[in-house]
Amino acid sequence: MVIEADVAVVGAGIAGVSVAYELADTGSVVLLERESQAAYHTTGRSAAMLLDSYGGAAVRALTAASRPLFDEVPNLLIPRPLVWVAPPDQVDELRAVHADNPDLVAVDETAVRRMFPPLRPGWLAGALLDADTREIDVLGLHQHYLGGARRAGVRVLLDAPVLDGRHDGNRWRLRTGAGDVHARWVVNAAGAWADQVAQTLGVPGIGLRPLRRTAVVARAGGVDRTWPLVADVGETFYLRPEGTNVLLSPADETPSAPCDARPDDVDVALAIERVNAATTLDVRSVLTAWAGLRTFGADRTPVVGADPVAPAFCWLAGQGGYGIQIAPAAARLAASAVRGSDVPAELSPARFRS
């Protein structure tokens, strides 16, 4: 039996479920996920924050435009200030971050140590405080969209990789692991696999780069749940409380093929080494570690919009490390391309990037 739809969305991570939700009032939508569960890869492994000062101009515009949704849905956000810290060799980077984000407040070592006592004395050369950042309940956000999409009539097919397909001049004819799907539009929200999906359908890839990121939860003495997120501006580590433990990362970006990412012992050790150099936490005992793929476009700007050559083919890819915090606005941007409607004014800095 062939499934007929107006839109086929490929990928059921945060990008796919959010755009499926946005398009549900436009016509019939089918959501295709290659795995046996949604949000198995990057979305399900993200320790995301809502950071207005993170990323380039387009990312910051998408983040700002996403904020109303986060504020509207109860319990998606948990207050967690961000402190950008810099040792002496990162002072220039700190100045650049402040120039791009003049609302951030410069704070000295005494102020940082009041918020985060384990900062190693003498390590800090400068710091910036963003008091308006929040932790995001990633799975809560995903379920908001997935549940809403299902209630709006979106059909969700798991174990449904796109095996091949073509556009016949009128519709896309897809062969998937769950059967044949015919749709007027395809939205490619396949994360690290987005270039592969495009090429499978005869659409040229856009040079997406999956980069592995490692996260570690470790024991540390005297963890205070109110500590801020602490990140160095050179992006060599970040940390925050995780219950009575501490979550840390070496902020690694290791090139990878699309895969079920696994942490490397070297990256786990590097995270511990960098955090112990900057703090007195004396992290040693690792409770768990994982890795996910953050996929970037060539200019590290999300790739959102109708392909300039392929008919009725929309990209929603290359979100890098910003995919959760920009999901509401990026989904609206992609949906406007499928509908052929004007781009909302607040999203105008974010356009399709080839």
Coordinates of C-alpha atoms in Angstrom, one line a residue:
M1 CA 0.0 0.0 0.0
V2 CA 1.3 3.5 -0.9
I3 CA 1.1 6.2 1.7
E4 CA 0.0 9.5 0.1
A5 CA 0.9 12.8 1.8
D6 CA 1.3 16.4 1.1
V7 CA 4.7 16.5 2.9
A8 CA 7.2 13.8 3.9
V9 CA 9.5 14.9 6.7
V10 CA 12.7 12.8 6.9
G11 CA 14.1 12.5 10.5
A12 CA 12.3 12.5 13.8
G13 CA 14.8 14.4 15.9
I14 CA 13.9 17.9 17.2
A15 CA 14.1 19.4 13.6
G16 CA 11.8 16.8 12.1
V17 CA 9.1 16.8 14.8
S18 CA 9.0 20.5 15.0
V19 CA 8.6 21.1 11.3
A20 CA 6.0 18.3 11.1
Y21 CA 4.1 20.0 13.9
E22 CA 4.3 23.4 12.1
L23 CA 3.1 21.9 8.8
A24 CA 0.3 19.8 10.2
D25 CA -2.3 22.5 9.5
T26 CA -1.1 22.8 5.9
G27 CA -2.1 19.3 4.8
S28 CA -1.3 15.7 5.4
V29 CA 2.2 15.0 6.8
V30 CA 4.1 11.8 7.2
L31 CA 7.3 11.7 9.4
L32 CA 9.9 9.1 8.5
E33 CA 12.5 8.0 11.0
R34 CA 15.3 5.5 10.2
E35 CA 15.6 4.2 13.8
S36 CA 13.1 2.3 15.9
Q37 CA 12.6 5.3 18.2
A38 CA 12.5 9.0 17.6
A39 CA 15.2 11.3 19.0
Y40 CA 17.7 8.4 19.2
H41 CA 20.8 10.2 18.0
T42 CA 21.8 13.9 18.6
T43 CA 18.5 15.1 20.1
G44 CA 18.4 12.4 22.7
R45 CA 22.0 13.1 23.7
S46 CA 21.9 16.8 24.0
A47 CA 22.5 18.8 27.2
A48 CA 21.1 21.9 25.7
M49 CA 20.9 25.4 27.0
L50 CA 19.0 28.5 25.8
L51 CA 21.9 30.9 25.2
D52 CA 21.2 34.2 23.5
S53 CA 24.9 34.9 23.2
Y54 CA 25.8 31.7 21.4
G55 CA 26.5 31.5 17.7
G56 CA 26.6 33.9 14.8
A57 CA 24.0 36.5 13.8
A58 CA 21.6 34.1 12.1
V59 CA 21.7 31.7 15.1
R60 CA 21.1 34.5 17.6
A61 CA 18.2 35.8 15.5
L62 CA 16.6 32.3 15.4
T63 CA 17.3 31.9 19.2
A64 CA 15.5 35.2 20.0
A65 CA 12.6 34.2 17.7
S66 CA 12.3 30.8 19.5
R67 CA 12.1 32.3 23.0
P68 CA 8.3 32.9 23.0
L69 CA 7.6 29.1 22.5
F70 CA 10.0 28.2 25.4
D71 CA 8.3 30.8 27.6
E72 CA 4.8 29.6 26.6
V73 CA 5.2 25.9 27.3
P74 CA 5.4 25.2 31.0
N75 CA 8.5 23.6 32.6
L76 CA 10.7 23.6 29.5
L77 CA 13.2 26.0 31.0
I78 CA 15.3 25.9 34.2
P79 CA 17.2 29.0 35.2
R80 CA 20.9 28.5 34.9
P81 CA 23.2 31.6 34.4
L82 CA 26.2 31.3 32.0
V83 CA 29.6 32.5 32.9
W84 CA 32.0 32.8 30.0
V85 CA 35.5 32.5 31.4
A86 CA 38.9 33.2 29.9
P87 CA 42.5 32.4 31.0
P88 CA 45.2 34.8 29.8
D89 CA 45.5 33.2 26.4
Q90 CA 41.8 33.8 25.6
V91 CA 41.4 37.5 26.5
D92 CA 41.1 38.4 22.8
E93 CA 38.3 35.9 22.3
L94 CA 36.6 37.3 25.4
R95 CA 36.7 40.8 24.0
A96 CA 35.2 39.5 20.7
V97 CA 32.3 37.8 22.5
H98 CA 31.6 41.0 24.5
A99 CA 31.7 43.1 21.3
D100 CA 29.1 40.8 19.7
N101 CA 27.0 40.7 22.9
P102 CA 27.3 44.1 24.6
D103 CA 24.5 43.2 27.1
L104 CA 26.8 40.7 28.8
V105 CA 28.3 41.9 32.1
A106 CA 32.0 41.9 32.7
V107 CA 32.7 40.3 36.1
D108 CA 36.0 39.8 38.0
E109 CA 37.4 36.7 39.7
T110 CA 35.8 37.5 43.1
A111 CA 32.3 37.7 41.5
V112 CA 32.8 34.5 39.6
R113 CA 34.0 32.7 42.7
R114 CA 30.9 33.8 44.6
M115 CA 28.8 32.0 41.9
F116 CA 31.2 29.1 41.4
P117 CA 33.6 28.6 44.3
P118 CA 35.7 25.8 42.7
L119 CA 37.2 28.2 40.2
R120 CA 41.0 27.7 40.7
P121 CA 42.6 30.9 42.2
G122 CA 44.7 32.8 39.7
W123 CA 43.4 30.9 36.6
L124 CA 41.0 33.6 35.4
A125 CA 41.9 36.6 33.3
G126 CA 38.4 37.8 32.6
A127 CA 34.8 36.7 32.6
L128 CA 31.3 37.7 31.2
L129 CA 28.0 36.9 32.9
D130 CA 24.8 36.1 31.0
A131 CA 22.2 36.0 33.7
D132 CA 19.3 35.2 31.4
T133 CA 20.2 31.7 30.2
R134 CA 18.3 28.6 30.8
E135 CA 18.6 24.8 30.7
I136 CA 16.3 23.3 28.2
D137 CA 14.3 20.1 28.9
V138 CA 15.2 18.6 25.6
L139 CA 13.0 15.5 25.8
G140 CA 10.1 17.7 27.1
L141 CA 10.5 19.9 24.0
H142 CA 10.7 16.9 21.7
Q143 CA 7.6 15.4 23.2
H144 CA 5.7 18.7 23.0
Y145 CA 6.2 18.7 19.3
L146 CA 5.9 15.0 18.7
G147 CA 2.7 14.7 20.7
G148 CA 1.3 17.8 19.1
A149 CA 2.1 16.5 15.7
R150 CA 0.4 13.2 16.3
R151 CA -2.7 14.9 17.7
A152 CA -2.8 17.0 14.6
G153 CA -2.8 13.9 12.4
V154 CA 0.8 13.6 11.5
R155 CA 1.6 9.9 10.7
V156 CA 4.9 8.7 12.3
L157 CA 6.7 5.8 10.7
L158 CA 9.6 4.3 12.6
D159 CA 12.2 1.9 11.0
A160 CA 11.6 3.8 7.8
P161 CA 14.9 4.8 6.2
V162 CA 14.7 6.4 2.8
L163 CA 16.0 3.7 0.4
D164 CA 15.6 5.6 -2.8
G165 CA 13.3 7.9 -4.6
R166 CA 12.7 10.4 -7.4
H167 CA 10.5 13.3 -8.4
D168 CA 8.3 12.4 -11.3
G169 CA 7.5 16.0 -12.2
N170 CA 4.5 16.1 -9.9
R171 CA 5.3 14.3 -6.7
W172 CA 8.2 12.7 -4.8
R173 CA 8.0 8.9 -5.0
L174 CA 10.0 7.4 -2.0
R175 CA 10.8 3.8 -1.2
T176 CA 11.3 3.5 2.5
G177 CA 11.8 0.7 5.0
A178 CA 8.2 1.0 6.0
G179 CA 6.8 1.0 2.4
D180 CA 6.3 3.5 -0.4
V181 CA 5.5 7.1 0.3
H182 CA 4.3 9.7 -2.3
A183 CA 4.4 13.3 -1.3
R184 CA 4.3 16.7 -2.9
W185 CA 7.2 18.0 -0.7
V186 CA 10.1 16.4 1.0
V187 CA 11.6 18.2 4.1
N188 CA 15.1 16.9 4.8
A189 CA 15.6 17.0 8.6
A190 CA 17.9 14.0 8.8
G191 CA 20.7 15.5 10.9
A192 CA 24.0 13.9 10.2
W193 CA 22.4 11.9 7.4
A194 CA 20.9 14.8 5.6
D195 CA 23.5 14.9 2.7
Q196 CA 23.1 11.1 2.3
V197 CA 19.3 11.4 2.2
A198 CA 19.5 14.1 -0.5
Q199 CA 21.9 12.2 -2.6
T200 CA 19.7 9.1 -2.3
L201 CA 17.0 11.2 -3.9
G202 CA 19.2 12.6 -6.6
V203 CA 19.7 16.0 -4.9
P204 CA 23.3 17.2 -4.6
G205 CA 24.6 17.3 -1.1
I206 CA 25.6 20.6 0.5
G207 CA 28.8 19.6 2.2
L208 CA 27.5 19.1 5.8
R209 CA 30.1 18.1 8.4
P210 CA 29.1 15.9 11.3
L211 CA 31.4 16.6 14.3
R212 CA 31.5 14.4 17.4
R213 CA 30.9 16.1 20.8
T214 CA 31.6 14.2 24.1
A215 CA 29.9 14.7 27.4
V216 CA 30.8 13.2 30.8
V217 CA 29.0 13.0 34.1
A218 CA 31.4 12.6 37.0
R219 CA 31.4 12.6 40.7
A220 CA 32.7 15.8 42.4
G221 CA 32.6 16.8 46.0
G222 CA 30.3 19.6 47.3
V223 CA 28.4 20.2 44.0
D224 CA 25.8 23.0 44.4
R225 CA 22.8 22.7 42.1
T226 CA 22.7 26.5 41.8
W227 CA 26.1 26.7 40.1
P228 CA 26.1 28.4 36.7
L229 CA 27.1 26.9 33.4
V230 CA 30.8 27.7 33.1
A231 CA 32.4 27.7 29.7
D232 CA 35.6 29.1 28.4
V233 CA 35.4 31.4 25.4
G234 CA 38.0 29.4 23.5
E235 CA 35.5 26.5 23.6
T236 CA 37.9 24.0 25.1
F237 CA 35.6 22.9 28.0
Y238 CA 32.3 23.6 29.7
L239 CA 30.7 22.3 32.9
R240 CA 27.5 22.5 34.9
P241 CA 25.9 20.7 37.8
E242 CA 24.0 17.5 37.0
G243 CA 22.1 16.7 40.2
T244 CA 24.8 16.1 42.9
N245 CA 27.4 15.4 40.1
V246 CA 28.9 17.5 37.4
L247 CA 28.5 17.4 33.7
L248 CA 31.5 18.3 31.7
S249 CA 32.8 18.3 28.1
P250 CA 36.0 19.1 26.2
A251 CA 33.9 20.9 23.7
D252 CA 35.4 18.6 21.1
E253 CA 34.6 18.7 17.4
T254 CA 36.0 15.5 15.9
P255 CA 35.0 14.9 12.2
S256 CA 32.9 11.8 11.9
A257 CA 30.9 9.9 9.3
P258 CA 27.1 9.7 10.2
C259 CA 26.9 7.0 12.8
D260 CA 25.8 5.9 16.2
A261 CA 28.4 8.0 17.9
R262 CA 30.4 6.7 20.9
P263 CA 32.8 8.6 23.2
D264 CA 36.5 8.1 22.9
D265 CA 38.5 7.5 26.0
V266 CA 41.0 10.2 25.0
D267 CA 38.2 12.9 24.8
V268 CA 36.8 11.8 28.2
A269 CA 40.3 12.1 29.7
L270 CA 40.8 15.5 28.0
A271 CA 37.5 16.8 29.5
I272 CA 38.7 15.9 33.0
E273 CA 42.1 17.3 32.5
R274 CA 40.8 20.7 31.3
V275 CA 38.2 21.0 34.0
N276 CA 40.7 20.1 36.7
A277 CA 43.2 22.7 35.4
A278 CA 40.6 25.4 35.7
T279 CA 38.9 24.3 38.9
T280 CA 39.6 22.6 42.2
L281 CA 36.9 20.0 41.6
D282 CA 39.5 17.2 41.3
V283 CA 37.3 15.2 39.0
R284 CA 38.3 11.5 38.8
S285 CA 35.4 9.2 38.9
V286 CA 33.3 9.0 35.7
L287 CA 29.8 7.8 36.1
T288 CA 28.8 7.8 32.4
A289 CA 30.0 9.3 29.1
W290 CA 28.3 9.6 25.7
A291 CA 28.8 11.3 22.4
G292 CA 26.6 12.9 19.8
L293 CA 27.1 14.4 16.3
R294 CA 26.6 18.1 15.8
T295 CA 26.3 18.7 12.1
F296 CA 27.4 22.0 10.5
G297 CA 27.0 23.6 7.2
A298 CA 30.1 25.1 5.4
D299 CA 29.7 28.5 7.1
R300 CA 28.3 27.1 10.4
T301 CA 25.0 28.7 9.6
P302 CA 21.9 26.5 9.6
V303 CA 20.7 25.4 6.2
V304 CA 17.0 26.2 6.1
G305 CA 14.8 26.6 3.1
A306 CA 13.8 25.3 -0.4
D307 CA 16.7 23.9 -2.5
P308 CA 17.4 26.3 -5.3
V309 CA 17.5 23.5 -7.9
A310 CA 15.6 20.4 -6.7
P311 CA 11.8 20.7 -7.0
A312 CA 9.7 20.7 -3.8
F313 CA 12.7 19.8 -1.6
C314 CA 13.3 21.7 1.6
W315 CA 16.4 21.6 3.8
L316 CA 16.3 21.8 7.6
A317 CA 19.8 20.8 8.5
G318 CA 23.2 22.0 9.6
Q319 CA 22.0 23.2 13.0
G320 CA 25.3 22.4 14.6
G321 CA 25.3 22.8 18.4
Y322 CA 22.3 25.2 18.2
G323 CA 19.5 22.8 17.0
I324 CA 17.5 22.6 20.3
Q325 CA 17.5 26.3 21.1
I326 CA 16.6 27.4 17.5
A327 CA 14.1 24.6 16.9
P328 CA 10.9 26.6 17.1
A329 CA 12.0 29.4 14.8
A330 CA 13.9 27.1 12.4
A331 CA 10.8 25.0 12.0
R332 CA 8.7 28.1 11.2
L333 CA 11.3 29.2 8.6
A334 CA 11.3 25.8 6.9
A335 CA 7.5 25.6 7.0
S336 CA 7.2 29.0 5.3
A337 CA 9.4 27.6 2.4
V338 CA 7.0 24.7 2.0
R339 CA 3.9 26.9 2.1
G340 CA 5.5 29.4 -0.2
S341 CA 4.7 32.1 2.3
D342 CA 6.7 35.2 3.2
V343 CA 9.5 34.7 5.7
P344 CA 8.5 36.2 9.1
A345 CA 10.3 39.5 9.6
E346 CA 12.1 38.3 12.8
L347 CA 13.6 35.4 10.9
S348 CA 15.0 37.5 8.0
P349 CA 18.7 37.1 9.0
A350 CA 18.4 33.3 8.5
R351 CA 18.2 32.2 4.9
F352 CA 19.0 29.2 2.8
R353 CA 22.7 28.6 2.7
S354 CA 24.1 26.3 0.0

